[in-house]
N, CA and C atoms as an extended XYZ file, in Angstrom:
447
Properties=species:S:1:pos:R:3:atomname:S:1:resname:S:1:resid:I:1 pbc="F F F"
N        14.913        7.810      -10.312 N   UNK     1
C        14.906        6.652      -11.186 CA  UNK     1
C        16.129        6.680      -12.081 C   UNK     1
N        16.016        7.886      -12.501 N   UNK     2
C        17.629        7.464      -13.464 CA  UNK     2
C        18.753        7.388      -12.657 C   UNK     2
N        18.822        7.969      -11.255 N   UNK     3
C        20.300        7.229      -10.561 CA  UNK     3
C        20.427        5.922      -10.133 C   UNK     3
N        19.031        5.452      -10.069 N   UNK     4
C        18.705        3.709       -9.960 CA  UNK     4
C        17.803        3.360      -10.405 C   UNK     4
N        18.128        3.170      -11.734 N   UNK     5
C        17.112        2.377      -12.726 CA  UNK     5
C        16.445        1.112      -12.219 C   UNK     5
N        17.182        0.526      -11.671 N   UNK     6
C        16.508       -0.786      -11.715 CA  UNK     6
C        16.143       -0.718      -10.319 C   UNK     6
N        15.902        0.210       -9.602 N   UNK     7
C        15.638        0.148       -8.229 CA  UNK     7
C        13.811        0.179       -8.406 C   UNK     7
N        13.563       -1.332       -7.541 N   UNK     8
C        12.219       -1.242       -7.747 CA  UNK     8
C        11.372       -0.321       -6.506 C   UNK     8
N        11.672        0.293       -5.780 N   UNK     9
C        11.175        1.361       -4.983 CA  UNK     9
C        10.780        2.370       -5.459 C   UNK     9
N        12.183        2.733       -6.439 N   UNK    10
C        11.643        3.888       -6.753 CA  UNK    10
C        10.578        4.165       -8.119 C   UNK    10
N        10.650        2.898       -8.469 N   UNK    11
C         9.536        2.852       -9.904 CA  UNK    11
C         8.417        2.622       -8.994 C   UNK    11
N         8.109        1.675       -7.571 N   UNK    12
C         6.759        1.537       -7.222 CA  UNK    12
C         6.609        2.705       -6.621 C   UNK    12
N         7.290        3.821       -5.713 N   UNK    13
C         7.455        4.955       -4.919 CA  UNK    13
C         6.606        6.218       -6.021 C   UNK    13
N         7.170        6.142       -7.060 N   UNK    14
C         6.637        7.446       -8.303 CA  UNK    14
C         4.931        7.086       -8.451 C   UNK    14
N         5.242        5.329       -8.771 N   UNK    15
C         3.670        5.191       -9.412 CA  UNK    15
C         2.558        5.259       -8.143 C   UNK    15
N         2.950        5.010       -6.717 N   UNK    16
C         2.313        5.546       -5.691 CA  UNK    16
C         1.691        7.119       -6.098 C   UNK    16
N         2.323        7.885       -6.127 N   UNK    17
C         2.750        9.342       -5.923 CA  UNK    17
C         1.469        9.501       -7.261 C   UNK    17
N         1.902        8.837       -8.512 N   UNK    18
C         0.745        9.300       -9.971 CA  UNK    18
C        -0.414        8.448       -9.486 C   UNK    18
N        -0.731        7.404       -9.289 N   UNK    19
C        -1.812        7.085       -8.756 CA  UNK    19
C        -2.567        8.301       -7.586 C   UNK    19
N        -1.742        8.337       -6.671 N   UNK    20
C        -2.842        9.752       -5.668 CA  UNK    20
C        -3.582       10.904       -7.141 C   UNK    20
N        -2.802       11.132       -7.967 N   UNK    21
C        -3.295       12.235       -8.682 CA  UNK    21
C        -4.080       11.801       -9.626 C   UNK    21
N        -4.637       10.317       -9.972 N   UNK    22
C        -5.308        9.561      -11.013 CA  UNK    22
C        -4.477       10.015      -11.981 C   UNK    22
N        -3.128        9.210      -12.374 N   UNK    23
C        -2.783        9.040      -13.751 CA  UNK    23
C        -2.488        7.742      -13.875 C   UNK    23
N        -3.315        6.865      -14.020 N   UNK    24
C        -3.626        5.222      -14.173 CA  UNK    24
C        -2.439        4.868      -15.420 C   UNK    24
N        -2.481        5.504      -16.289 N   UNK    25
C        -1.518        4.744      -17.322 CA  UNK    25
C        -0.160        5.322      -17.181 C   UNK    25
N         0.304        6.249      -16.508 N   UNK    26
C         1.553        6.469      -16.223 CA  UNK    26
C         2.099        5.726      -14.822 C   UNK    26
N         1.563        5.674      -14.153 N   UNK    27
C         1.624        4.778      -13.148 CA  UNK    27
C         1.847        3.505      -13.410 C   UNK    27
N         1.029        2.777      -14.245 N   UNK    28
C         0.983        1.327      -14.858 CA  UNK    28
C         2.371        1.153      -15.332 C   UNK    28
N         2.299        2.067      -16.270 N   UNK    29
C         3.821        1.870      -17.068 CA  UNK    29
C         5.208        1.731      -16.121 C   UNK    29
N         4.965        2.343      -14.920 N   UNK    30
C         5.992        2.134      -13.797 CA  UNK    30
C         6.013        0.975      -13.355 C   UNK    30
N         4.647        0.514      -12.979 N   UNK    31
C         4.502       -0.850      -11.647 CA  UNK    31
C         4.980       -1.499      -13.183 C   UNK    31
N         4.919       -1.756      -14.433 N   UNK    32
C         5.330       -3.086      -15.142 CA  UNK    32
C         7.167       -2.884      -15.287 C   UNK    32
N         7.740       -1.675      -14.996 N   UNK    33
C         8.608       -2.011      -15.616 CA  UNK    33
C         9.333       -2.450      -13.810 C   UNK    33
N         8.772       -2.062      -12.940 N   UNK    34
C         8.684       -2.717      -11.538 CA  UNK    34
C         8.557       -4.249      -11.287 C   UNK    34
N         7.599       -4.460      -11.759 N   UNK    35
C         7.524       -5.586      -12.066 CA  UNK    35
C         7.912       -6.633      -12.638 C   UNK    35
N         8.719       -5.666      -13.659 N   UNK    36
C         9.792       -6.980      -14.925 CA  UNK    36
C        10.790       -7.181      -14.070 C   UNK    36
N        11.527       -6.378      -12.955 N   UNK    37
C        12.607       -6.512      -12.757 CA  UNK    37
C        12.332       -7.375      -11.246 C   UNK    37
N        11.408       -7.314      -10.480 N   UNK    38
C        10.715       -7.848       -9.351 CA  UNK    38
C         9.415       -8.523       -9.392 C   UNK    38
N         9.109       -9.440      -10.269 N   UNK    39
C         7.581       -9.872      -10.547 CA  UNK    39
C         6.618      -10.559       -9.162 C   UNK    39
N         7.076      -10.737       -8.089 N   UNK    40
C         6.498      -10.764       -7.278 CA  UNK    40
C         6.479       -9.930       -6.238 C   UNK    40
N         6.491       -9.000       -6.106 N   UNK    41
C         6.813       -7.478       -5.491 CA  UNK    41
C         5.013       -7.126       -5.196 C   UNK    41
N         4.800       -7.396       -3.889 N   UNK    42
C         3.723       -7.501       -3.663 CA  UNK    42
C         2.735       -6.188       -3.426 C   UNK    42
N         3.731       -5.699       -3.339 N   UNK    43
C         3.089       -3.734       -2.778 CA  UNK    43
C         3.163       -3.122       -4.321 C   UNK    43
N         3.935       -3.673       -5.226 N   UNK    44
C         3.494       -3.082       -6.758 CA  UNK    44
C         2.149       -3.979       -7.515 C   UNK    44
N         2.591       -5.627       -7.090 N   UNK    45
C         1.362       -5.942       -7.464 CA  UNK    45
C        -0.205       -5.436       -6.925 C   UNK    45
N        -0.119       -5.455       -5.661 N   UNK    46
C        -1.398       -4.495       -4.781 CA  UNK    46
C        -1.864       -2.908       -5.823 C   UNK    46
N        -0.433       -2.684       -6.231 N   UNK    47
C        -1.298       -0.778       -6.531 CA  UNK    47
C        -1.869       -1.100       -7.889 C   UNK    47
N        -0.520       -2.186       -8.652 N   UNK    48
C        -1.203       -2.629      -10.461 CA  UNK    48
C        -2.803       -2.861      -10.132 C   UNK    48
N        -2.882       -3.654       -9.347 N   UNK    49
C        -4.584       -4.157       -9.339 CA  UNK    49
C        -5.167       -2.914       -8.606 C   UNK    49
N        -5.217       -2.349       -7.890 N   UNK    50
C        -6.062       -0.596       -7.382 CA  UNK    50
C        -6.117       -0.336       -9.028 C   UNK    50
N        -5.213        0.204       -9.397 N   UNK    51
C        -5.076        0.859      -10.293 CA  UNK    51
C        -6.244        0.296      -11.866 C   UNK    51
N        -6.006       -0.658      -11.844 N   UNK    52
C        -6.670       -1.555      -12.905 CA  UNK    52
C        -8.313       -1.951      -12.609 C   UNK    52
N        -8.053       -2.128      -11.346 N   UNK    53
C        -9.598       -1.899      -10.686 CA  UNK    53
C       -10.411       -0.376      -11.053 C   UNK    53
N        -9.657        0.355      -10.352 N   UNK    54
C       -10.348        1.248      -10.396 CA  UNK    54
C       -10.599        1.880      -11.874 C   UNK    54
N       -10.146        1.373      -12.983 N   UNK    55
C       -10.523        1.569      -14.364 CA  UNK    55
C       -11.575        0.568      -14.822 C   UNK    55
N       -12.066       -0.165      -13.837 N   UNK    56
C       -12.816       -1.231      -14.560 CA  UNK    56
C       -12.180       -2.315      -15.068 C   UNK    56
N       -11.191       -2.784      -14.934 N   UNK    57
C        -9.929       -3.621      -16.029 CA  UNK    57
C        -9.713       -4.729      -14.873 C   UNK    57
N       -10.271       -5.469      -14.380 N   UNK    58
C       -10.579       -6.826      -13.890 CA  UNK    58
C        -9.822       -7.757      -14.291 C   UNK    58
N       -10.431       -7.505      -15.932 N   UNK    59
C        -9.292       -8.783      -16.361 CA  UNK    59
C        -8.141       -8.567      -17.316 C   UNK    59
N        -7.943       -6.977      -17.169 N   UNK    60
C        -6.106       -7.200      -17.743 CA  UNK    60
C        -5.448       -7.470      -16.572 C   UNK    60
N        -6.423       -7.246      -15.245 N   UNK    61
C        -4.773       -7.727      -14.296 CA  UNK    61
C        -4.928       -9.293      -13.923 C   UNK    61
N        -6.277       -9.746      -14.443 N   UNK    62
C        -6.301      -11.380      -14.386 CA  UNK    62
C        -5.043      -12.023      -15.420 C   UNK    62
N        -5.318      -11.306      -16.391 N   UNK    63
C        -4.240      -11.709      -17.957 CA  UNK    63
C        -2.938      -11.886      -17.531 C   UNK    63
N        -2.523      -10.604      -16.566 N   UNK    64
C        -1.636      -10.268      -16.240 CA  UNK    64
C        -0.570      -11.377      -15.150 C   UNK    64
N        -1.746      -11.773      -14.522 N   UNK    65
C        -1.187      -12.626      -13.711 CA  UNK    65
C        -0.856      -13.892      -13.950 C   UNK    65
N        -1.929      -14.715      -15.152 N   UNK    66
C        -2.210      -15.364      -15.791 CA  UNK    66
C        -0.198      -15.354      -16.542 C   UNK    66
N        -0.373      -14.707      -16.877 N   UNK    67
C         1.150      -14.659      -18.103 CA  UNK    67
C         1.944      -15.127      -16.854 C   UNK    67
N         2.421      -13.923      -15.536 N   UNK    68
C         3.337      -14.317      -15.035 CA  UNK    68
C         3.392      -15.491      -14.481 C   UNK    68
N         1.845      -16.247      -13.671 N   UNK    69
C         2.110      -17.528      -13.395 CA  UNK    69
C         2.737      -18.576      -14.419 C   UNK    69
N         2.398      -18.511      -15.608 N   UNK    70
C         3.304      -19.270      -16.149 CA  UNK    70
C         4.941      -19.072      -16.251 C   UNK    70
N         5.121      -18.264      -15.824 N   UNK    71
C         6.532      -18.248      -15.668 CA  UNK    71
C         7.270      -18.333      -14.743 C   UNK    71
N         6.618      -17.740      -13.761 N   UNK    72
C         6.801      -18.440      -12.137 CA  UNK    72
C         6.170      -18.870      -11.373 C   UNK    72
N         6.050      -20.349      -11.474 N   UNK    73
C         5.002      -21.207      -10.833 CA  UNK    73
C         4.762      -21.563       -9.671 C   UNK    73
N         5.942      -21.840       -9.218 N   UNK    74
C         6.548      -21.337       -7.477 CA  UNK    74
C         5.747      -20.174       -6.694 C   UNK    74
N         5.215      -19.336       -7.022 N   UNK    75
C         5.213      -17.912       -6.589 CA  UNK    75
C         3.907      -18.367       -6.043 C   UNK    75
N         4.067      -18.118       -4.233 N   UNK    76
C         2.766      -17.668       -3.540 CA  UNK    76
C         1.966      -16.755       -3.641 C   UNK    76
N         2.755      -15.271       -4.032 N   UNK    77
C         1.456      -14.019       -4.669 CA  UNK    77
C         0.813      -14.244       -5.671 C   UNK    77
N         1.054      -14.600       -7.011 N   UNK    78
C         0.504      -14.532       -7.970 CA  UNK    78
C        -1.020      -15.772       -7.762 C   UNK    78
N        -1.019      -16.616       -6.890 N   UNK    79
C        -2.127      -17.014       -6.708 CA  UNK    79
C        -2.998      -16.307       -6.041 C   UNK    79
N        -2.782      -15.967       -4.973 N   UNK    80
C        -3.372      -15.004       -4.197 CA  UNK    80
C        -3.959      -13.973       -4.478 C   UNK    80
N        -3.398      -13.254       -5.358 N   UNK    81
C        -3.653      -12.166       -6.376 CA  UNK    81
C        -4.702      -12.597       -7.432 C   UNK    81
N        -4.234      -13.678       -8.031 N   UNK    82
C        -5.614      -13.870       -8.438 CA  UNK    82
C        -6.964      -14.509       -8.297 C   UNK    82
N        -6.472      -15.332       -7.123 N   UNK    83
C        -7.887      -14.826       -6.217 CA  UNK    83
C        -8.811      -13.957       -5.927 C   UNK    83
N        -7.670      -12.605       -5.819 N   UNK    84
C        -8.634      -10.855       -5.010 CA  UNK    84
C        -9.396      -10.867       -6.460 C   UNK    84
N        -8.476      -10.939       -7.803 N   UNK    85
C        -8.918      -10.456       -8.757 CA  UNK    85
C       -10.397      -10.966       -9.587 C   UNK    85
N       -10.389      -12.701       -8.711 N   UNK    86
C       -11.861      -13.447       -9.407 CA  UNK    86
C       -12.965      -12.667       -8.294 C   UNK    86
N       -12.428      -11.942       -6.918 N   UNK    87
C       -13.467      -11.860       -6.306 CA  UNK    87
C       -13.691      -12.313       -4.906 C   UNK    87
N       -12.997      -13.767       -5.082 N   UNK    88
C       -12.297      -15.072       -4.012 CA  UNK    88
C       -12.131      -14.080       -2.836 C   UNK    88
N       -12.321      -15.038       -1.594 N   UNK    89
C       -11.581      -14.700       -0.197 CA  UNK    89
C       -10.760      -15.741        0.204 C   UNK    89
N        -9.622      -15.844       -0.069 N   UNK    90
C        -8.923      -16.584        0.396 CA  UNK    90
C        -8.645      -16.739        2.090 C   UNK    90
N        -8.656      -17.571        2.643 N   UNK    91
C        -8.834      -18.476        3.990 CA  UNK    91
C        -7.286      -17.013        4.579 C   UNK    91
N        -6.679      -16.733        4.212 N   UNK    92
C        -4.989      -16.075        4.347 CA  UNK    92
C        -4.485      -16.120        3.574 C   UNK    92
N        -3.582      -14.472        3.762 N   UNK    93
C        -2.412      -14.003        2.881 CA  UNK    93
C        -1.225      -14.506        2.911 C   UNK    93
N        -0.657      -14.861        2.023 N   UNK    94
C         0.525      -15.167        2.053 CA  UNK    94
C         1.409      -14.659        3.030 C   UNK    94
N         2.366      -15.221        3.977 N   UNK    95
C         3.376      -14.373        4.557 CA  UNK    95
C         3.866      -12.907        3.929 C   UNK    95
N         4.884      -13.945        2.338 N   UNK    96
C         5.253      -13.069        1.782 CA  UNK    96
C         4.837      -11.547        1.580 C   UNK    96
N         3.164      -11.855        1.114 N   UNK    97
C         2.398      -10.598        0.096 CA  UNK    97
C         2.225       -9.643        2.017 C   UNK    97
N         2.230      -10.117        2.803 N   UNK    98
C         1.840       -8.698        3.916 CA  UNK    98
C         3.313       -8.467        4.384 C   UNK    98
N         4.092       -9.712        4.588 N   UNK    99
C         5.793       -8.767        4.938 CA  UNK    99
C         5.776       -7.802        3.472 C   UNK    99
N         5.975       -8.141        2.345 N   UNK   100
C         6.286       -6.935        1.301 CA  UNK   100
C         5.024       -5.525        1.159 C   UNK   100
N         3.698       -6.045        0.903 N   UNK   101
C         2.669       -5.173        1.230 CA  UNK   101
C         3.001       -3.626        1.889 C   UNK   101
N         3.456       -4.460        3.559 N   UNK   102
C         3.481       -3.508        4.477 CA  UNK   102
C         4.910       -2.647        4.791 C   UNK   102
N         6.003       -3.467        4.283 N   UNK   103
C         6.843       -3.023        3.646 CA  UNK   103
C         7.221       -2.200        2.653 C   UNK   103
N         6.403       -1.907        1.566 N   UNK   104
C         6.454       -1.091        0.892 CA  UNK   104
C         5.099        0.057        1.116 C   UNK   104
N         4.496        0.176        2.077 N   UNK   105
C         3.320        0.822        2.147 CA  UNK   105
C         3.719        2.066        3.684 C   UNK   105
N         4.682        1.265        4.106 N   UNK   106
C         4.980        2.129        5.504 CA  UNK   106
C         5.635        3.579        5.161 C   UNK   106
N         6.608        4.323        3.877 N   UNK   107
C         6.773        5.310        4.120 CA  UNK   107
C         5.420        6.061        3.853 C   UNK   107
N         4.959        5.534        3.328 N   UNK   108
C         3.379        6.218        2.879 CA  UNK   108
C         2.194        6.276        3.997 C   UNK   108
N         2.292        5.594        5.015 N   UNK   109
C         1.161        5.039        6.107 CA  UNK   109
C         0.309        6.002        6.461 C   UNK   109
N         1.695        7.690        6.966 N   UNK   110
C         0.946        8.773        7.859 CA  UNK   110
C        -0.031        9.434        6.916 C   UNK   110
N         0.647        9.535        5.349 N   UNK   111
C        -0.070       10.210        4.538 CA  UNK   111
C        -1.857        9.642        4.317 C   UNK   111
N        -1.282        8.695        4.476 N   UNK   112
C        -2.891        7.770        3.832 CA  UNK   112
C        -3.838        7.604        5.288 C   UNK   112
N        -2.943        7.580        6.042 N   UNK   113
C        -3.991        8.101        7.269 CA  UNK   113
C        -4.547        9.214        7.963 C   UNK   113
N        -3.644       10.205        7.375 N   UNK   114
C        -4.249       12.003        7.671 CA  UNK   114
C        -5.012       12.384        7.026 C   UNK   114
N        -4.256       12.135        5.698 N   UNK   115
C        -4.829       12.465        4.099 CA  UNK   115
C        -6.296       12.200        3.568 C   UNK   115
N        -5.647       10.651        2.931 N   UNK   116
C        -7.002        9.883        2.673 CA  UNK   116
C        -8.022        9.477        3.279 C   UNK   116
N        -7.597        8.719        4.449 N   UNK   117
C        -8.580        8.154        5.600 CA  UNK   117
C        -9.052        8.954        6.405 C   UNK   117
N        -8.738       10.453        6.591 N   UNK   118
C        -8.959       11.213        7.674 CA  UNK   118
C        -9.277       10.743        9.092 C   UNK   118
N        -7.870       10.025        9.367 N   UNK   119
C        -7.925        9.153       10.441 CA  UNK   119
C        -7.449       10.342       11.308 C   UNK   119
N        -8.449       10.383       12.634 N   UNK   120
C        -8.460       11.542       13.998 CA  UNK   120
C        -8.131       10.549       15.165 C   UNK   120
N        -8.056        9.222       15.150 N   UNK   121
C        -8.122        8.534       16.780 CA  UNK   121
C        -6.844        8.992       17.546 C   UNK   121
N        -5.629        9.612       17.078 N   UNK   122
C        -4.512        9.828       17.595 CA  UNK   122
C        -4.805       10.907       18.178 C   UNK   122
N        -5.114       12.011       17.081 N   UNK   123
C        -5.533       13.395       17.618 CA  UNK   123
C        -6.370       13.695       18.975 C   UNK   123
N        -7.511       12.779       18.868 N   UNK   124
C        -8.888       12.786       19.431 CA  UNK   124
C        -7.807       12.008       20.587 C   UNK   124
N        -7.674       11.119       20.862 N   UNK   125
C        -6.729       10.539       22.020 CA  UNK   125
C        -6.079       11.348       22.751 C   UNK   125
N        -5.036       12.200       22.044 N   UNK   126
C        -4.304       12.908       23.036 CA  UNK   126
C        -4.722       14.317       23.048 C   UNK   126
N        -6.032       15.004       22.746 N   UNK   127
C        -6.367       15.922       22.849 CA  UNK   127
C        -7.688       15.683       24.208 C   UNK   127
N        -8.109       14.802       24.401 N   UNK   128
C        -8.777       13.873       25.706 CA  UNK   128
C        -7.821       13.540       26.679 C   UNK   128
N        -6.933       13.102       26.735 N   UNK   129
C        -5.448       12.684       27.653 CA  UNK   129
C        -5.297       14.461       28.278 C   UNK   129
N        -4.871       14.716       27.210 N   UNK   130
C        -4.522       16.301       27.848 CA  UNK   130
C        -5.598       16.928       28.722 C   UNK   130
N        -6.816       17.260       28.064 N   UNK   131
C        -7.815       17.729       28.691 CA  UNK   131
C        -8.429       16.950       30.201 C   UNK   131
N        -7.826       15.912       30.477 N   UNK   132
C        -8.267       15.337       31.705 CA  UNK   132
C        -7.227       15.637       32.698 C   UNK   132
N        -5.756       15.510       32.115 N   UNK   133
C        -4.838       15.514       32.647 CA  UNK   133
C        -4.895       17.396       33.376 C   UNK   133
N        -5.396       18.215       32.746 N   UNK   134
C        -5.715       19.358       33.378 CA  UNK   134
C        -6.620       19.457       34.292 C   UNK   134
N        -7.788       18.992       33.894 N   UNK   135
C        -8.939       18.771       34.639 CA  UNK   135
C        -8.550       18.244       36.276 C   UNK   135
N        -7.493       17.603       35.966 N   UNK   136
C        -6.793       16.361       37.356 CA  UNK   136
C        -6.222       17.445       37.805 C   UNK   136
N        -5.960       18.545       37.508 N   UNK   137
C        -4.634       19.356       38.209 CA  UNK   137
C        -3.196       18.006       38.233 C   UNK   137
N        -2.833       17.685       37.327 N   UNK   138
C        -2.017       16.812       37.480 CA  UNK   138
C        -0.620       17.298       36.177 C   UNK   138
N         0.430       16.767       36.535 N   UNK   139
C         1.914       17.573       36.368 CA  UNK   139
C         1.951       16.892       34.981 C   UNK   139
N         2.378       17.501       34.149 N   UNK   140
C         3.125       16.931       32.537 CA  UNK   140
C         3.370       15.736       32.813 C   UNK   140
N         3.687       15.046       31.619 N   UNK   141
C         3.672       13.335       31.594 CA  UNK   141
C         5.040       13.803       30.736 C   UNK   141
N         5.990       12.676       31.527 N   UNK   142
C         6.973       12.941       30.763 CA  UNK   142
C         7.352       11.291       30.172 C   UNK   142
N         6.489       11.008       30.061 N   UNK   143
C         6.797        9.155       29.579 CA  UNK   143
C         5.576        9.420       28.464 C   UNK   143
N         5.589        8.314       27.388 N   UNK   144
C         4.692        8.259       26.716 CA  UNK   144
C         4.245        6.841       26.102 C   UNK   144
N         2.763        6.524       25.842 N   UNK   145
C         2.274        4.946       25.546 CA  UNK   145
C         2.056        5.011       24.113 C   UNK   145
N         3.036        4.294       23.764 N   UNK   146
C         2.292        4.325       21.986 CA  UNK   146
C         1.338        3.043       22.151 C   UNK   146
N         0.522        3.815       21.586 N   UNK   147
C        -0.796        2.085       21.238 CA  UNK   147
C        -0.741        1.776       19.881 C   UNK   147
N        -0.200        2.081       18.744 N   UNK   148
C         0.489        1.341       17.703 CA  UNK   148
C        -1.036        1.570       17.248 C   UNK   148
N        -0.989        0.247       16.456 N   UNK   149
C        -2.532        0.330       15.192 CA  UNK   149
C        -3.752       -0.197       16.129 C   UNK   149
């Protein structure tokens, strides 16, 4: 952060990182100053509201949104957002909020799927692949199928 202050990655990248360890108000203090400089930055707005959620705080990130819509009225997230935040299911996400979302969520993906989710279908996949592929008496695979998500 101090070799790029105003780099909003690395203010949403840290408050990722204090959020895993529950530090809700050091984190916060990141996604806003993330936010001043990128206010529709959809993968900081996503963690502000985790984050605010998971304190019970509903409606500072209603407030929250509330302020910025008045200032940028234009903005497809900030409705959307406060939609999740009344509760609402909106019909679809904005383009924007899942290109940035998933954009800012991808260096993080493997972690939150080993880690958090204790996601096994990869493991369990090619530990079945292999075991048949022996079973077959059949030669190494030297090609490989990604099946993606």
């Amino acid at each position: 952060i101090r070799a790029k202050p105003l780099g909003v990655e690395c203010h949403a990248f840290l408050a990722g990182l204090l959020l895993r360890e529950r530090h809700h108000m050091e984190a916060q203090q990141l996604l806003a100053q993330s936010l001043s400089i990128r206010p529709n930055d959809a993968y900081a707005l996503q963690m502000l509201y985790l984050s605010l959620r998971n304190q019970g705080r509903d409606d500072a990130f209603l407030d929250y949104i509330e302020k910025h819509l008045a200032r940028t009225p234009s903005s497809a997230l900030l409705p959307h957002f406060k939609s999740m935040a009344k509760g609402e299911t909106p019909d679809a996400a904005p383009i924007a909020y899942a290109q940035s979302l998933y954009d800012g969520f991808a260096s993080q993906y493997d972690y939150y799927q080993e880690n958090v989710m204790s996601y096994k279908g990869a493991s369990f996949t090619a530990t079945a692949l292999k075991q048949w592929l022996e079973q077959a008496n059949h030669p190494p695979l030297h090609d490989m199928l990604d099946l993606g998500c």
